[in-house]
mmCIF file of N, CA and C in Angstrom:
data_model
loop_
_atom_site.group_PDB
_atom_site.id
_atom_site.type_symbol
_atom_site.label_atom_id
_atom_site.label_comp_id
_atom_site.label_asym_id
_atom_site.label_seq_id
_atom_site.Cartn_x
_atom_site.Cartn_y
_atom_site.Cartn_z
ATOM 1 N N UNK K 27 90.559 110.520 86.312
ATOM 2 C CA UNK K 27 91.097 111.782 86.916
ATOM 3 C C UNK K 27 89.819 112.335 87.819
ATOM 4 N N UNK K 28 88.954 112.247 87.724
ATOM 5 C CA UNK K 28 87.680 112.259 88.921
ATOM 6 C C UNK K 28 88.043 111.601 90.291
ATOM 7 N N UNK K 29 88.626 110.303 89.736
ATOM 8 C CA UNK K 29 89.044 109.492 91.132
ATOM 9 C C UNK K 29 90.248 109.808 91.792
ATOM 10 N N UNK K 30 91.124 110.251 91.218
ATOM 11 C CA UNK K 30 92.206 110.826 91.807
ATOM 12 C C UNK K 30 92.180 112.333 92.717
ATOM 13 N N UNK K 31 90.955 112.943 91.862
ATOM 14 C CA UNK K 31 90.838 114.250 93.034
ATOM 15 C C UNK K 31 89.855 113.788 94.007
ATOM 16 N N UNK K 32 88.862 113.041 94.002
ATOM 17 C CA UNK K 32 88.212 112.616 95.076
ATOM 18 C C UNK K 32 89.058 112.043 96.087
ATOM 19 N N UNK K 33 89.929 110.874 95.576
ATOM 20 C CA UNK K 33 90.678 110.208 96.766
ATOM 21 C C UNK K 33 91.775 111.182 97.269
ATOM 22 N N UNK K 34 92.316 112.243 96.811
ATOM 23 C CA UNK K 34 93.004 113.416 97.368
ATOM 24 C C UNK K 34 92.132 114.139 98.290
ATOM 25 N N UNK K 35 90.623 114.479 98.126
ATOM 26 C CA UNK K 35 89.865 115.162 99.066
ATOM 27 C C UNK K 35 89.536 114.302 100.491
ATOM 28 N N UNK K 36 89.542 113.130 100.132
ATOM 29 C CA UNK K 36 89.099 112.162 101.207
ATOM 30 C C UNK K 36 90.333 112.117 101.918
ATOM 31 N N UNK K 37 91.389 112.207 101.451
ATOM 32 C CA UNK K 37 92.618 112.014 102.307
ATOM 33 C C UNK K 37 92.873 113.126 103.146
ATOM 34 N N UNK K 38 92.646 114.342 102.517
ATOM 35 C CA UNK K 38 92.843 115.764 103.314
ATOM 36 C C UNK K 38 91.835 115.576 104.417
ATOM 37 N N UNK K 39 90.185 115.143 104.391
ATOM 38 C CA UNK K 39 89.936 115.160 105.451
ATOM 39 C C UNK K 39 89.874 113.849 106.310
ATOM 40 N N UNK K 40 90.874 112.671 106.381
ATOM 41 C CA UNK K 40 90.871 111.711 106.881
ATOM 42 C C UNK K 40 92.160 112.416 107.741
ATOM 43 N N UNK K 41 92.980 112.996 107.274
ATOM 44 C CA UNK K 41 94.109 113.876 107.822
ATOM 45 C C UNK K 41 93.834 114.880 108.679
ATOM 46 N N UNK K 42 92.794 115.485 108.566
ATOM 47 C CA UNK K 42 92.106 116.420 109.319
ATOM 48 C C UNK K 42 91.690 115.837 110.643
ATOM 49 N N UNK K 43 91.012 114.804 110.246
ATOM 50 C CA UNK K 43 90.206 114.026 111.568
ATOM 51 C C UNK K 43 91.153 113.282 112.406
ATOM 52 N N UNK K 44 92.025 112.688 112.014
ATOM 53 C CA UNK K 44 93.232 112.149 113.057
ATOM 54 C C UNK K 44 94.030 113.126 113.498
ATOM 55 N N UNK K 45 94.224 114.479 113.157
ATOM 56 C CA UNK K 45 94.968 115.293 113.980
ATOM 57 C C UNK K 45 94.024 116.051 114.722
ATOM 58 N N UNK K 46 92.800 115.722 114.840
ATOM 59 C CA UNK K 46 92.095 116.372 116.118
ATOM 60 C C UNK K 46 91.800 115.369 117.172
ATOM 61 N N UNK K 47 92.051 114.215 116.974
ATOM 62 C CA UNK K 47 91.889 113.173 118.051
ATOM 63 C C UNK K 47 93.572 113.090 118.867
ATOM 64 N N UNK K 48 93.305 113.214 120.118
ATOM 65 C CA UNK K 48 94.135 113.086 121.282
ATOM 66 C C UNK K 48 94.229 111.717 122.051
ATOM 67 N N UNK K 49 95.252 111.213 122.695
ATOM 68 C CA UNK K 49 95.143 109.878 123.128
ATOM 69 C C UNK K 49 94.397 110.389 124.711
ATOM 70 N N UNK K 50 94.109 109.150 125.278
ATOM 71 C CA UNK K 50 93.102 109.404 126.603
ATOM 72 C C UNK K 50 93.852 109.726 127.538
ATOM 73 N N UNK K 51 95.247 109.451 127.793
ATOM 74 C CA UNK K 51 96.163 109.906 128.583
ATOM 75 C C UNK K 51 96.517 111.278 128.757
ATOM 76 N N UNK K 52 96.221 111.926 127.819
ATOM 77 C CA UNK K 52 96.642 113.437 127.614
ATOM 78 C C UNK K 52 95.403 114.453 128.152
ATOM 79 N N UNK K 53 95.937 115.431 128.930
ATOM 80 C CA UNK K 53 95.031 116.196 129.399
ATOM 81 C C UNK K 53 95.551 117.666 129.048
ATOM 82 N N UNK K 54 94.408 118.531 128.912
ATOM 83 C CA UNK K 54 94.505 119.826 128.790
ATOM 84 C C UNK K 54 94.381 120.772 129.980
ATOM 85 N N UNK K 55 95.017 121.516 130.241
ATOM 86 C CA UNK K 55 94.571 122.558 131.523
ATOM 87 C C UNK K 55 94.460 123.865 131.042
ATOM 88 N N UNK K 56 93.285 124.438 131.468
ATOM 89 C CA UNK K 56 92.869 125.686 130.893
ATOM 90 C C UNK K 56 92.910 126.388 132.262
ATOM 91 N N UNK K 57 93.500 127.760 132.349
ATOM 92 C CA UNK K 57 93.374 128.342 133.307
ATOM 93 C C UNK K 57 92.847 130.014 132.997
ATOM 94 N N UNK K 58 92.269 130.367 134.122
ATOM 95 C CA UNK K 58 91.554 131.588 133.967
ATOM 96 C C UNK K 58 92.383 132.702 134.858
ATOM 97 N N UNK K 59 91.831 133.852 135.022
ATOM 98 C CA UNK K 59 92.715 134.959 135.664
ATOM 99 C C UNK K 59 92.468 134.633 137.090
ATOM 100 N N UNK K 60 93.670 134.805 137.634
ATOM 101 C CA UNK K 60 93.634 134.740 138.895
ATOM 102 C C UNK K 60 92.756 135.693 139.723
ATOM 103 N N UNK K 61 92.000 135.510 140.729
ATOM 104 C CA UNK K 61 91.051 136.406 141.221
ATOM 105 C C UNK K 61 92.280 136.884 142.563
ATOM 106 N N UNK K 62 92.537 138.060 143.089
ATOM 107 C CA UNK K 62 93.024 138.455 143.963
ATOM 108 C C UNK K 62 92.508 139.765 144.528
ATOM 109 N N UNK K 63 92.474 139.691 145.933
ATOM 110 C CA UNK K 63 92.071 140.773 146.661
ATOM 111 C C UNK K 63 93.208 141.549 147.397
ATOM 112 N N UNK K 64 93.913 142.783 146.678
ATOM 113 C CA UNK K 64 94.693 143.291 147.296
ATOM 114 C C UNK K 64 94.467 144.963 147.858
ATOM 115 N N UNK K 65 95.239 145.153 148.855
ATOM 116 C CA UNK K 65 95.225 146.618 149.298
ATOM 117 C C UNK K 65 96.127 147.348 148.367
ATOM 118 N N UNK K 66 95.972 148.298 147.981
ATOM 119 C CA UNK K 66 96.641 149.455 146.935
ATOM 120 C C UNK K 66 97.623 150.305 148.084
ATOM 121 N N UNK K 67 98.345 150.487 147.481
ATOM 122 C CA UNK K 67 99.477 151.500 148.388
ATOM 123 C C UNK K 67 99.241 152.806 148.847
ATOM 124 N N UNK K 68 98.007 153.351 148.037
ATOM 125 C CA UNK K 68 97.438 154.304 148.241
ATOM 126 C C UNK K 68 96.039 154.350 147.839
ATOM 127 N N UNK K 69 95.006 155.346 148.537
ATOM 128 C CA UNK K 69 93.717 155.329 147.996
ATOM 129 C C UNK K 69 93.437 156.493 147.177
ATOM 130 N N UNK K 70 92.157 156.188 146.632
ATOM 131 C CA UNK K 70 91.698 157.225 145.855
ATOM 132 C C UNK K 70 90.718 157.902 147.191
ATOM 133 N N UNK K 71 91.004 159.346 146.855
ATOM 134 C CA UNK K 71 90.373 160.467 147.974
ATOM 135 C C UNK K 71 88.985 160.662 147.335
ATOM 136 N N UNK K 72 87.952 159.938 147.616
ATOM 137 C CA UNK K 72 86.478 160.200 147.295
ATOM 138 C C UNK K 72 85.771 161.095 148.485
ATOM 139 N N UNK K 73 85.282 162.236 147.713
ATOM 140 C CA UNK K 73 84.345 163.089 148.350
ATOM 141 C C UNK K 73 83.400 162.478 148.714
ATOM 142 N N UNK K 74 82.739 163.030 149.862
ATOM 143 C CA UNK K 74 81.333 162.665 150.477
ATOM 144 C C UNK K 74 80.220 162.548 149.392
ATOM 145 N N UNK K 75 80.295 163.728 148.579
ATOM 146 C CA UNK K 75 79.266 163.896 147.489
ATOM 147 C C UNK K 75 79.308 162.768 146.617
ATOM 148 N N UNK K 76 80.695 162.290 145.957
ATOM 149 C CA UNK K 76 80.610 161.328 144.915
ATOM 150 C C UNK K 76 80.266 159.977 145.973
ATOM 151 N N UNK K 77 80.565 159.643 147.163
ATOM 152 C CA UNK K 77 80.214 158.583 147.874
ATOM 153 C C UNK K 77 78.622 158.246 147.927
ATOM 154 N N UNK K 78 78.241 159.274 148.102
ATOM 155 C CA UNK K 78 76.499 159.446 148.476
ATOM 156 C C UNK K 78 75.856 158.588 147.271
ATOM 157 N N UNK K 79 76.594 159.057 145.968
ATOM 158 C CA UNK K 79 75.656 158.251 144.944
ATOM 159 C C UNK K 79 75.691 156.716 145.007
ATOM 160 N N UNK K 80 76.701 156.152 145.797
ATOM 161 C CA UNK K 80 77.170 154.684 145.822
ATOM 162 C C UNK K 80 76.364 153.978 146.685
ATOM 163 N N UNK K 81 75.808 154.802 147.758
ATOM 164 C CA UNK K 81 75.160 154.329 149.161
ATOM 165 C C UNK K 81 73.981 153.794 148.662
ATOM 166 N N UNK K 82 73.753 152.488 148.580
ATOM 167 C CA UNK K 82 72.248 151.927 148.412
ATOM 168 C C UNK K 82 72.422 150.422 148.331
ATOM 169 N N UNK K 83 71.509 149.547 148.112
ATOM 170 C CA UNK K 83 71.640 148.332 147.992
ATOM 171 C C UNK K 83 71.517 147.514 146.736
ATOM 172 N N UNK K 84 72.558 146.578 146.147
ATOM 173 C CA UNK K 84 72.496 146.071 145.172
ATOM 174 C C UNK K 84 72.269 144.555 145.124
ATOM 175 N N UNK K 85 71.328 144.007 144.033
ATOM 176 C CA UNK K 85 70.972 142.655 143.961
ATOM 177 C C UNK K 85 72.079 142.065 143.093
ATOM 178 N N UNK K 86 72.736 140.849 143.719
ATOM 179 C CA UNK K 86 73.969 140.096 143.416
ATOM 180 C C UNK K 86 73.350 139.222 142.353
ATOM 181 N N UNK K 87 74.069 138.480 141.533
ATOM 182 C CA UNK K 87 73.592 137.401 140.614
ATOM 183 C C UNK K 87 73.326 136.076 141.558
ATOM 184 N N UNK K 88 73.669 135.984 142.746
ATOM 185 C CA UNK K 88 73.609 134.803 143.288
ATOM 186 C C UNK K 88 72.386 135.101 144.228
ATOM 187 N N UNK K 89 71.625 136.148 144.105
ATOM 188 C CA UNK K 89 70.236 136.324 145.143
ATOM 189 C C UNK K 89 70.375 136.996 146.338
ATOM 190 N N UNK K 90 71.834 137.352 146.780
ATOM 191 C CA UNK K 90 72.040 137.966 147.874
ATOM 192 C C UNK K 90 72.313 139.407 147.679
ATOM 193 N N UNK K 91 72.378 140.392 148.788
ATOM 194 C CA UNK K 91 72.225 141.891 148.481
ATOM 195 C C UNK K 91 73.514 142.340 149.084
ATOM 196 N N UNK K 92 74.106 143.599 148.452
ATOM 197 C CA UNK K 92 75.196 144.088 148.801
ATOM 198 C C UNK K 92 74.819 145.285 149.215
ATOM 199 N N UNK K 93 75.004 145.756 150.595
ATOM 200 C CA UNK K 93 74.737 147.223 150.831
ATOM 201 C C UNK K 93 75.902 147.765 151.179
ATOM 202 N N UNK K 94 76.024 149.217 150.898
ATOM 203 C CA UNK K 94 77.054 150.341 150.808
ATOM 204 C C UNK K 94 76.368 151.165 151.782
ATOM 205 N N UNK K 95 76.918 151.545 153.081
ATOM 206 C CA UNK K 95 76.599 152.877 153.871
ATOM 207 C C UNK K 95 77.600 153.177 154.717
ATOM 208 N N UNK K 96 77.432 154.348 155.189
ATOM 209 C CA UNK K 96 78.398 154.990 156.293
ATOM 210 C C UNK K 96 78.022 155.076 157.728
ATOM 211 N N UNK K 97 79.169 154.699 158.598
ATOM 212 C CA UNK K 97 78.860 154.687 160.175
ATOM 213 C C UNK K 97 80.009 155.485 160.605
ATOM 214 N N UNK K 98 79.544 156.705 161.046
ATOM 215 C CA UNK K 98 80.641 157.560 161.071
ATOM 216 C C UNK K 98 81.225 158.174 159.825
ATOM 217 N N UNK K 99 82.331 158.499 159.920
ATOM 218 C CA UNK K 99 83.474 158.840 158.655
ATOM 219 C C UNK K 99 83.556 157.603 157.764
ATOM 220 N N UNK K 100 83.368 156.377 158.351
ATOM 221 C CA UNK K 100 83.980 155.193 157.426
ATOM 222 C C UNK K 100 83.122 154.797 156.623
ATOM 223 N N UNK K 101 83.083 154.159 155.287
ATOM 224 C CA UNK K 101 82.464 153.694 154.724
ATOM 225 C C UNK K 101 82.424 152.084 154.690
ATOM 226 N N UNK K 102 81.265 151.608 154.711
ATOM 227 C CA UNK K 102 81.231 150.040 154.907
ATOM 228 C C UNK K 102 80.452 149.444 153.603
ATOM 229 N N UNK K 103 80.695 147.953 153.529
ATOM 230 C CA UNK K 103 79.737 147.318 152.866
ATOM 231 C C UNK K 103 79.508 145.792 153.637
ATOM 232 N N UNK K 104 78.264 145.466 153.420
ATOM 233 C CA UNK K 104 77.709 144.258 153.882
ATOM 234 C C UNK K 104 77.074 143.367 152.954
ATOM 235 N N UNK K 105 77.440 141.966 152.672
ATOM 236 C CA UNK K 105 76.944 141.355 151.863
ATOM 237 C C UNK K 105 75.944 140.105 152.867
ATOM 238 N N UNK K 106 74.880 140.058 152.539
ATOM 239 C CA UNK K 106 73.954 139.186 153.304
ATOM 240 C C UNK K 106 74.169 139.262 154.681
ATOM 241 N N UNK K 107 74.372 138.085 155.557
ATOM 242 C CA UNK K 107 74.785 138.044 156.824
ATOM 243 C C UNK K 107 76.115 137.936 157.180
ATOM 244 N N UNK K 108 76.913 138.302 156.271
ATOM 245 C CA UNK K 108 78.597 137.881 156.338
ATOM 246 C C UNK K 108 78.989 138.751 157.532
ATOM 247 N N UNK K 109 78.484 140.007 157.755
ATOM 248 C CA UNK K 109 79.021 140.986 158.462
ATOM 249 C C UNK K 109 79.431 141.983 157.865
ATOM 250 N N UNK K 110 79.792 143.217 158.208
ATOM 251 C CA UNK K 110 80.169 144.426 157.552
ATOM 252 C C UNK K 110 81.632 144.516 157.386
ATOM 253 N N UNK K 111 82.177 145.080 156.313
ATOM 254 C CA UNK K 111 83.671 145.375 156.070
ATOM 255 C C UNK K 111 83.999 146.769 155.867
ATOM 256 N N UNK K 112 84.676 147.207 156.488
ATOM 257 C CA UNK K 112 85.172 148.714 156.281
ATOM 258 C C UNK K 112 85.989 148.956 155.005
ATOM 259 N N UNK K 113 85.359 149.712 154.157
ATOM 260 C CA UNK K 113 86.096 149.764 152.664
ATOM 261 C C UNK K 113 86.542 151.007 151.909
ATOM 262 N N UNK K 114 87.595 151.208 151.291
ATOM 263 C CA UNK K 114 87.869 152.263 150.839
ATOM 264 C C UNK K 114 87.858 152.254 149.252
ATOM 265 N N UNK K 115 87.906 153.671 148.867
ATOM 266 C CA UNK K 115 87.810 153.708 147.478
ATOM 267 C C UNK K 115 89.368 153.548 146.939
ATOM 268 N N UNK K 116 89.661 152.765 145.785
ATOM 269 C CA UNK K 116 90.859 152.764 145.133
ATOM 270 C C UNK K 116 90.796 153.269 143.683
ATOM 271 N N UNK K 117 89.684 153.735 143.135
ATOM 272 C CA UNK K 117 89.345 154.101 142.238
ATOM 273 C C UNK K 117 87.925 155.108 141.948
ATOM 274 N N UNK K 118 87.875 155.746 141.238
ATOM 275 C CA UNK K 118 86.485 156.535 141.207
ATOM 276 C C UNK K 118 85.204 155.500 141.302
ATOM 277 N N UNK K 119 85.456 154.207 140.673
ATOM 278 C CA UNK K 119 84.025 153.500 140.986
ATOM 279 C C UNK K 119 84.516 152.042 141.589
ATOM 280 N N UNK K 120 85.766 151.875 142.084
ATOM 281 C CA UNK K 120 86.162 150.820 142.449
ATOM 282 C C UNK K 120 86.585 150.858 144.185
ATOM 283 N N UNK K 121 86.384 149.849 145.002
ATOM 284 C CA UNK K 121 86.444 149.703 145.999
ATOM 285 C C UNK K 121 87.019 148.215 146.735
ATOM 286 N N UNK K 122 87.585 148.262 147.977
ATOM 287 C CA UNK K 122 88.191 147.104 148.476
ATOM 288 C C UNK K 122 87.921 147.390 150.031
ATOM 289 N N UNK K 123 87.807 146.188 150.691
ATOM 290 C CA UNK K 123 87.620 146.187 152.311
ATOM 291 C C UNK K 123 89.236 146.084 152.681
ATOM 292 N N UNK K 124 89.362 146.897 153.908
ATOM 293 C CA UNK K 124 90.700 146.866 154.455
ATOM 294 C C UNK K 124 91.057 145.618 154.958
ATOM 295 N N UNK K 125 90.058 144.518 155.538
ATOM 296 C CA UNK K 125 90.338 143.149 155.480
ATOM 297 C C UNK K 125 90.418 142.518 154.495
ATOM 298 N N UNK K 126 90.532 142.874 153.557
ATOM 299 C CA UNK K 126 90.837 142.376 152.175
ATOM 300 C C UNK K 126 89.996 140.895 151.920
ATOM 301 N N UNK K 127 88.494 141.267 152.375
ATOM 302 C CA UNK K 127 87.368 140.172 152.098
ATOM 303 C C UNK K 127 86.728 140.356 150.926
ATOM 304 N N UNK K 128 86.436 141.735 150.334
ATOM 305 C CA UNK K 128 85.576 142.213 149.522
ATOM 306 C C UNK K 128 86.439 143.125 148.378
ATOM 307 N N UNK K 129 86.081 143.193 147.249
ATOM 308 C CA UNK K 129 86.707 144.112 146.247
ATOM 309 C C UNK K 129 85.402 144.148 144.930
ATOM 310 N N UNK K 130 85.181 145.360 144.919
ATOM 311 C CA UNK K 130 83.955 145.481 143.776
ATOM 312 C C UNK K 130 84.275 146.487 143.004
ATOM 313 N N UNK K 131 83.551 146.397 141.870
ATOM 314 C CA UNK K 131 83.713 147.452 140.854
ATOM 315 C C UNK K 131 82.186 148.084 140.570
ATOM 316 N N UNK K 132 81.833 149.184 140.665
ATOM 317 C CA UNK K 132 80.461 149.737 140.277
ATOM 318 C C UNK K 132 80.425 150.637 139.724
ATOM 319 N N UNK K 133 79.531 150.576 138.539
ATOM 320 C CA UNK K 133 79.078 151.285 137.335
ATOM 321 C C UNK K 133 77.726 152.057 137.691
ATOM 322 N N UNK K 134 77.872 153.081 137.815
ATOM 323 C CA UNK K 134 76.400 153.634 138.052
ATOM 324 C C UNK K 134 75.988 154.075 136.590
ATOM 325 N N UNK K 135 74.643 153.877 136.269
ATOM 326 C CA UNK K 135 73.944 154.159 135.005
ATOM 327 C C UNK K 135 72.565 154.635 135.308
ATOM 328 N N UNK K 136 72.436 155.953 135.845
ATOM 329 C CA UNK K 136 71.562 156.572 135.937
ATOM 330 C C UNK K 136 71.024 156.577 137.563
ATOM 331 N N UNK K 137 69.710 156.898 137.760
ATOM 332 C CA UNK K 137 69.429 157.054 139.089
ATOM 333 C C UNK K 137 69.121 155.962 139.868
ATOM 334 N N UNK K 138 68.677 154.894 139.172
ATOM 335 C CA UNK K 138 68.587 153.501 140.212
ATOM 336 C C UNK K 138 69.241 152.380 139.412
ATOM 337 N N UNK K 139 69.976 152.593 138.318
ATOM 338 C CA UNK K 139 70.526 151.507 137.612
ATOM 339 C C UNK K 139 72.015 151.364 138.083
ATOM 340 N N UNK K 140 72.324 150.152 138.134
ATOM 341 C CA UNK K 140 73.885 149.852 138.279
ATOM 342 C C UNK K 140 74.213 148.742 137.736
ATOM 343 N N UNK K 141 75.684 148.153 137.309
ATOM 344 C CA UNK K 141 76.241 147.271 137.100
ATOM 345 C C UNK K 141 77.382 147.151 137.680
ATOM 346 N N UNK K 142 78.100 146.010 137.431
ATOM 347 C CA UNK K 142 79.361 145.895 138.025
ATOM 348 C C UNK K 142 79.830 144.225 138.656
ATOM 349 N N UNK K 143 80.683 144.027 139.398
ATOM 350 C CA UNK K 143 81.085 142.845 139.831
ATOM 351 C C UNK K 143 81.525 143.043 141.412
ATOM 352 N N UNK K 144 81.647 141.665 142.143
ATOM 353 C CA UNK K 144 81.917 141.897 143.293
ATOM 354 C C UNK K 144 82.900 140.449 143.850
ATOM 355 N N UNK K 145 83.854 140.558 144.082
ATOM 356 C CA UNK K 145 84.841 139.386 144.222
ATOM 357 C C UNK K 145 84.587 139.075 145.943
ATOM 358 N N UNK K 146 84.607 138.235 146.394
ATOM 359 C CA UNK K 146 84.275 138.147 147.730
ATOM 360 C C UNK K 146 85.094 136.647 148.447
ATOM 361 N N UNK K 147 85.456 136.739 149.484
ATOM 362 C CA UNK K 147 85.958 135.712 150.172
ATOM 363 C C UNK K 147 85.128 134.892 150.887
ATOM 364 N N UNK K 148 84.966 133.640 150.601
ATOM 365 C CA UNK K 148 83.957 132.688 151.134
ATOM 366 C C UNK K 148 84.670 132.186 152.427
ATOM 367 N N UNK K 149 84.451 131.955 153.533
ATOM 368 C CA UNK K 149 85.350 131.496 154.629
ATOM 369 C C UNK K 149 85.102 130.031 154.444
ATOM 370 N N UNK K 150 86.067 129.542 155.344
ATOM 371 C CA UNK K 150 86.204 128.140 155.340
ATOM 372 C C UNK K 150 85.081 127.534 155.974
ATOM 373 N N UNK K 151 84.548 126.071 155.464
ATOM 374 C CA UNK K 151 83.301 125.493 156.309
ATOM 375 C C UNK K 151 83.366 123.971 156.101
ATOM 376 N N UNK K 152 82.561 123.548 157.042
ATOM 377 C CA UNK K 152 82.708 122.059 157.367
ATOM 378 C C UNK K 152 81.799 121.120 155.961
ATOM 379 N N UNK K 153 82.442 120.251 155.803
ATOM 380 C CA UNK K 153 82.245 119.259 154.449
ATOM 381 C C UNK K 153 81.170 118.235 155.143
ATOM 382 N N UNK K 154 80.138 117.336 154.528
ATOM 383 C CA UNK K 154 79.342 116.530 154.944
ATOM 384 C C UNK K 154 80.489 115.368 155.297
ATOM 385 N N UNK K 155 81.602 114.882 154.730
ATOM 386 C CA UNK K 155 82.353 114.106 154.781
ATOM 387 C C UNK K 155 83.358 114.124 156.095
ATOM 388 N N UNK K 156 83.200 115.498 156.763
ATOM 389 C CA UNK K 156 83.975 115.841 157.760
ATOM 390 C C UNK K 156 85.208 116.482 157.751
ATOM 391 N N UNK K 157 85.690 116.903 156.462
ATOM 392 C CA UNK K 157 86.757 117.665 155.741
ATOM 393 C C UNK K 157 86.341 118.809 156.186
ATOM 394 N N UNK K 158 87.482 119.772 155.649
ATOM 395 C CA UNK K 158 87.096 121.347 155.830
ATOM 396 C C UNK K 158 87.591 121.948 154.570
ATOM 397 N N UNK K 159 86.416 122.509 153.992
ATOM 398 C CA UNK K 159 87.062 123.349 152.516
ATOM 399 C C UNK K 159 87.648 124.452 153.112
ATOM 400 N N UNK K 160 88.681 125.143 152.378
ATOM 401 C CA UNK K 160 89.227 126.289 152.594
ATOM 402 C C UNK K 160 88.491 127.656 151.974
ATOM 403 N N UNK K 161 89.160 128.835 152.446
ATOM 404 C CA UNK K 161 88.571 130.037 151.963
ATOM 405 C C UNK K 161 88.804 129.808 150.430
ATOM 406 N N UNK K 162 87.980 130.650 149.700
ATOM 407 C CA UNK K 162 87.794 130.951 148.144
ATOM 408 C C UNK K 162 87.387 131.923 147.669
ATOM 409 N N UNK K 163 87.755 132.184 146.709
ATOM 410 C CA UNK K 163 87.025 133.663 146.066
ATOM 411 C C UNK K 163 86.371 133.617 145.010
ATOM 412 N N UNK K 164 85.024 133.972 144.919
ATOM 413 C CA UNK K 164 84.016 134.012 144.020
ATOM 414 C C UNK K 164 83.534 135.323 143.361
ATOM 415 N N UNK K 165 83.443 135.255 142.220
ATOM 416 C CA UNK K 165 82.712 136.567 141.394
ATOM 417 C C UNK K 165 81.433 136.669 141.382
ATOM 418 N N UNK K 166 80.584 137.623 141.688
ATOM 419 C CA UNK K 166 79.227 137.746 141.448
ATOM 420 C C UNK K 166 78.945 139.212 140.698
ATOM 421 N N UNK K 167 78.004 139.090 139.841
ATOM 422 C CA UNK K 167 77.716 140.127 138.999
ATOM 423 C C UNK K 167 76.326 141.061 139.449
ATOM 424 N N UNK K 168 76.648 142.245 139.449
ATOM 425 C CA UNK K 168 75.262 143.211 139.780
ATOM 426 C C UNK K 168 74.598 143.236 138.872
ATOM 427 N N UNK K 169 73.138 143.245 139.239
ATOM 428 C CA UNK K 169 72.207 143.421 138.339
ATOM 429 C C UNK K 169 71.417 144.735 138.601
#
């Protein structure tokens, strides 16, 4: 009787192990959420007093800095030496560049503390083998 129980338990484990193996020619594709930067049909009208809280420099997870500032009546964002981008507010803490090169969410946590994310288009660049890598979207976290 003990042998019968032992054999059935071993059979269950063997069946489970064989169910986990897959043929070498089979691939599994895993997709994540698609990153997009789109302009909304209408913008969130942010008052100057509200926007003032967001005007500062933010450290990004890749070591670069995101700066938000006003030039005249227009709000701008600049990441490193990538140039400035005119931005608009799409929600109380979300911004998008009018040229669709940046999209950010900024969560303020007191006087000098903030978190959030930046989605940024990296421009085309030359590869070492002579090829050209196209534009790509990357996400960076605020620290």
